[in-house]
Amino acid sequence: MGRLNVIYATALFNIALEQDVVDDFLSQSIFLCDSLSDKEFRRILIHPQIAADEKREIFNKAFSGKIHKDLLAFLYLVVDKNREIFLISALKTLISFIKRHKKIVVARVQSAVPYDEKQAKSLKATLSSKLDKHVELDIKVDKSLIGGPYIFVDGYYIDWTVKTRLHDLTVNMKERY
């Protein structure tokens, strides 16, 4: 059962490819993940005393007309099979499949100071060019880095932080003296 999310995601991905709705599935899956991650919605979703018919009706009211009919059918299927616990995981797996297919990667950036729009745009363009992929940025501020960025993207990392450079300098000094 641990791979059920992958089975569901694979089936949905194939449907998206066959029907040429990959972009729709991506945006709608992100929308669903955000919606279903809401604490109250999650509580309803996994509550054992709420019948499948009631959950289907909740999905219908919340998502009918907002998501592709096959994604809505998937929600119904998960409820009917009593597999709600796999829903968000399956959607996140689908999102990762689509992003890989579309050559989209997320660069996780940590910096001591926030990036302004121009800096973020420049970094995004540079990384996209170097990786030959569309890059999305996830920028977090960590003042302990003192200065410089730490970037992790597509299995690579770049550490130009002052904190690391000071650490390396300290280690070098101890080794020499």
Short mmCIF file of C-alpha atoms in Angstrom, two decimals:
data_model
loop_
_atom_site.label_atom_id
_atom_site.label_comp_id
_atom_site.label_asym_id
_atom_site.label_seq_id
_atom_site.Cartn_x
_atom_site.Cartn_y
_atom_site.Cartn_z
CA MET A 1 0.00 0.00 0.00
CA GLY A 2 3.00 2.33 0.47
CA ARG A 3 3.34 2.73 -3.28
CA LEU A 4 -0.34 3.44 -3.85
CA ASN A 5 0.34 7.16 -4.15
CA VAL A 6 2.77 6.42 -7.03
CA ILE A 7 0.22 4.17 -8.76
CA TYR A 8 -2.46 6.86 -8.50
CA ALA A 9 -0.07 9.61 -9.63
CA THR A 10 1.13 7.54 -12.60
CA ALA A 11 -2.43 6.91 -13.74
CA LEU A 12 -3.32 10.60 -13.45
CA PHE A 13 -0.12 11.62 -15.24
CA ASN A 14 -0.92 9.28 -18.13
CA ILE A 15 -4.44 10.72 -18.36
CA ALA A 16 -2.99 14.25 -18.43
CA LEU A 17 -0.61 13.29 -21.24
CA GLU A 18 -3.26 11.46 -23.27
CA GLN A 19 -5.72 14.35 -23.00
CA ASP A 20 -3.06 17.06 -23.40
CA VAL A 21 -4.05 18.71 -20.11
CA VAL A 22 -0.70 18.55 -18.34
CA ASP A 23 -0.65 22.26 -17.51
CA ASP A 24 -4.22 22.12 -16.17
CA PHE A 25 -3.41 19.08 -14.03
CA LEU A 26 -0.34 20.83 -12.64
CA SER A 27 -2.13 24.00 -11.57
CA GLN A 28 -5.21 22.15 -10.36
CA SER A 29 -3.18 19.60 -8.39
CA ILE A 30 -1.35 22.44 -6.65
CA PHE A 31 -4.73 24.05 -5.92
CA LEU A 32 -6.05 20.75 -4.53
CA CYS A 33 -2.98 20.19 -2.34
CA ASP A 34 -3.31 23.68 -0.90
CA SER A 35 -7.04 23.25 -0.31
CA LEU A 36 -6.84 19.76 1.15
CA SER A 37 -3.94 20.70 3.42
CA ASP A 38 -6.23 23.10 5.27
CA LYS A 39 -6.52 21.81 8.82
CA GLU A 40 -10.33 21.77 8.86
CA PHE A 41 -10.61 20.18 5.43
CA ARG A 42 -8.04 17.54 6.40
CA ARG A 43 -9.98 16.74 9.57
CA ILE A 44 -13.16 16.17 7.56
CA LEU A 45 -11.32 14.20 4.92
CA ILE A 46 -9.93 11.57 7.28
CA HIS A 47 -12.79 11.51 9.80
CA PRO A 48 -13.99 7.89 10.03
CA GLN A 49 -17.58 8.79 10.91
CA ILE A 50 -18.19 10.95 7.85
CA ALA A 51 -19.65 8.72 5.17
CA ALA A 52 -18.17 8.46 1.68
CA ASP A 53 -21.33 9.98 0.18
CA GLU A 54 -20.96 13.04 2.40
CA LYS A 55 -17.29 13.40 1.47
CA ARG A 56 -18.16 13.10 -2.22
CA GLU A 57 -20.74 15.85 -1.80
CA ILE A 58 -18.18 18.05 -0.02
CA PHE A 59 -15.74 17.50 -2.91
CA ASN A 60 -18.47 18.19 -5.44
CA LYS A 61 -19.44 21.51 -3.78
CA ALA A 62 -15.83 22.58 -3.26
CA PHE A 63 -14.26 21.54 -6.56
CA SER A 64 -16.86 20.87 -9.28
CA GLY A 65 -16.23 23.25 -12.16
CA LYS A 66 -12.86 24.25 -10.70
CA ILE A 67 -10.89 21.12 -11.54
CA HIS A 68 -10.76 18.67 -14.43
CA LYS A 69 -13.46 15.99 -14.36
CA ASP A 70 -10.85 13.23 -14.09
CA LEU A 71 -9.25 14.84 -11.05
CA LEU A 72 -12.69 15.08 -9.46
CA ALA A 73 -13.29 11.42 -10.34
CA PHE A 74 -9.99 10.60 -8.66
CA LEU A 75 -11.15 12.34 -5.48
CA TYR A 76 -14.34 10.28 -5.57
CA LEU A 77 -12.38 7.07 -6.13
CA VAL A 78 -10.10 7.73 -3.18
CA VAL A 79 -13.10 8.34 -0.93
CA ASP A 80 -14.99 5.29 -2.23
CA LYS A 81 -11.96 3.07 -1.57
CA ASN A 82 -11.42 4.64 1.87
CA ARG A 83 -7.89 5.71 0.91
CA GLU A 84 -8.08 9.39 1.81
CA ILE A 85 -4.77 9.09 3.65
CA PHE A 86 -3.01 8.72 0.26
CA LEU A 87 -4.69 11.68 -1.42
CA ILE A 88 -2.27 14.52 -0.74
CA SER A 89 0.75 12.27 -1.22
CA ALA A 90 -0.59 11.12 -4.61
CA LEU A 91 -1.22 14.71 -5.69
CA LYS A 92 2.28 15.78 -4.62
CA THR A 93 3.74 12.84 -6.53
CA LEU A 94 1.70 13.85 -9.59
CA ILE A 95 3.02 17.40 -9.29
CA SER A 96 6.60 16.12 -9.18
CA PHE A 97 5.98 13.89 -12.25
CA ILE A 98 4.59 16.83 -14.21
CA LYS A 99 7.38 19.16 -13.15
CA ARG A 100 9.99 16.60 -14.19
CA HIS A 101 8.19 16.15 -17.52
CA LYS A 102 8.11 19.92 -18.09
CA LYS A 103 11.75 20.30 -16.95
CA ILE A 104 10.80 22.45 -13.97
CA VAL A 105 13.03 22.40 -10.91
CA VAL A 106 12.84 24.24 -7.62
CA ALA A 107 15.91 26.05 -6.38
CA ARG A 108 15.95 26.28 -2.61
CA VAL A 109 17.82 29.44 -1.75
CA GLN A 110 18.87 30.58 1.70
CA SER A 111 20.21 34.05 2.14
CA ALA A 112 21.03 36.35 5.05
CA VAL A 113 18.96 39.10 3.43
CA PRO A 114 15.80 39.01 1.32
CA TYR A 115 16.16 39.08 -2.45
CA ASP A 116 14.45 41.90 -4.28
CA GLU A 117 12.56 41.18 -7.48
CA LYS A 118 15.49 42.10 -9.74
CA GLN A 119 17.94 39.84 -7.85
CA ALA A 120 15.49 36.94 -7.85
CA LYS A 121 14.83 37.35 -11.57
CA SER A 122 18.57 37.43 -12.31
CA LEU A 123 19.26 34.33 -10.20
CA LYS A 124 16.36 32.50 -11.81
CA ALA A 125 17.60 33.37 -15.31
CA THR A 126 21.17 32.32 -14.50
CA LEU A 127 20.14 28.99 -13.01
CA SER A 128 17.68 28.31 -15.84
CA SER A 129 20.40 28.95 -18.40
CA LYS A 130 23.00 26.78 -16.65
CA LEU A 131 20.61 23.86 -16.03
CA ASP A 132 18.63 24.18 -19.27
CA LYS A 133 15.46 23.90 -17.18
CA HIS A 134 12.76 26.22 -15.96
CA VAL A 135 13.67 27.18 -12.41
CA GLU A 136 11.29 28.18 -9.64
CA LEU A 137 12.77 29.85 -6.58
CA ASP A 138 12.00 29.06 -2.95
CA ILE A 139 13.87 31.77 -1.08
CA LYS A 140 14.20 31.73 2.70
CA VAL A 141 15.98 34.28 4.86
CA ASP A 142 18.45 32.94 7.44
CA LYS A 143 20.31 35.77 9.15
CA SER A 144 22.78 33.32 10.69
CA LEU A 145 24.42 32.96 7.26
CA ILE A 146 25.78 36.51 7.69
CA GLY A 147 25.95 37.06 3.92
CA GLY A 148 25.98 35.26 0.59
CA PRO A 149 23.57 32.61 -0.67
CA TYR A 150 23.25 28.88 -0.22
CA ILE A 151 21.53 27.32 -3.23
CA PHE A 152 20.33 23.73 -3.65
CA VAL A 153 18.88 22.86 -7.04
CA ASP A 154 18.52 19.70 -9.10
CA GLY A 155 20.99 17.73 -6.97
CA TYR A 156 23.62 20.50 -6.94
CA TYR A 157 24.47 22.89 -4.17
CA ILE A 158 26.35 26.14 -4.12
CA ASP A 159 27.47 27.55 -0.80
CA TRP A 160 28.79 31.08 -0.97
CA THR A 161 27.76 32.00 2.55
CA VAL A 162 30.02 34.02 4.80
CA LYS A 163 29.22 31.59 7.61
CA THR A 164 30.71 28.65 5.66
CA ARG A 165 33.70 30.67 4.51
CA LEU A 166 34.46 31.69 8.08
CA HIS A 167 34.12 28.08 9.19
CA ASP A 168 36.46 26.90 6.42
CA LEU A 169 38.95 29.63 7.34
CA THR A 170 38.86 28.54 10.98
CA VAL A 171 39.45 24.90 10.05
CA ASN A 172 42.36 25.86 7.76
CA MET A 173 43.93 27.99 10.49
CA LYS A 174 43.68 25.14 13.02
CA GLU A 175 45.23 22.67 10.59
CA ARG A 176 48.18 24.97 9.84
CA TYR A 177 48.95 26.10 13.36
#
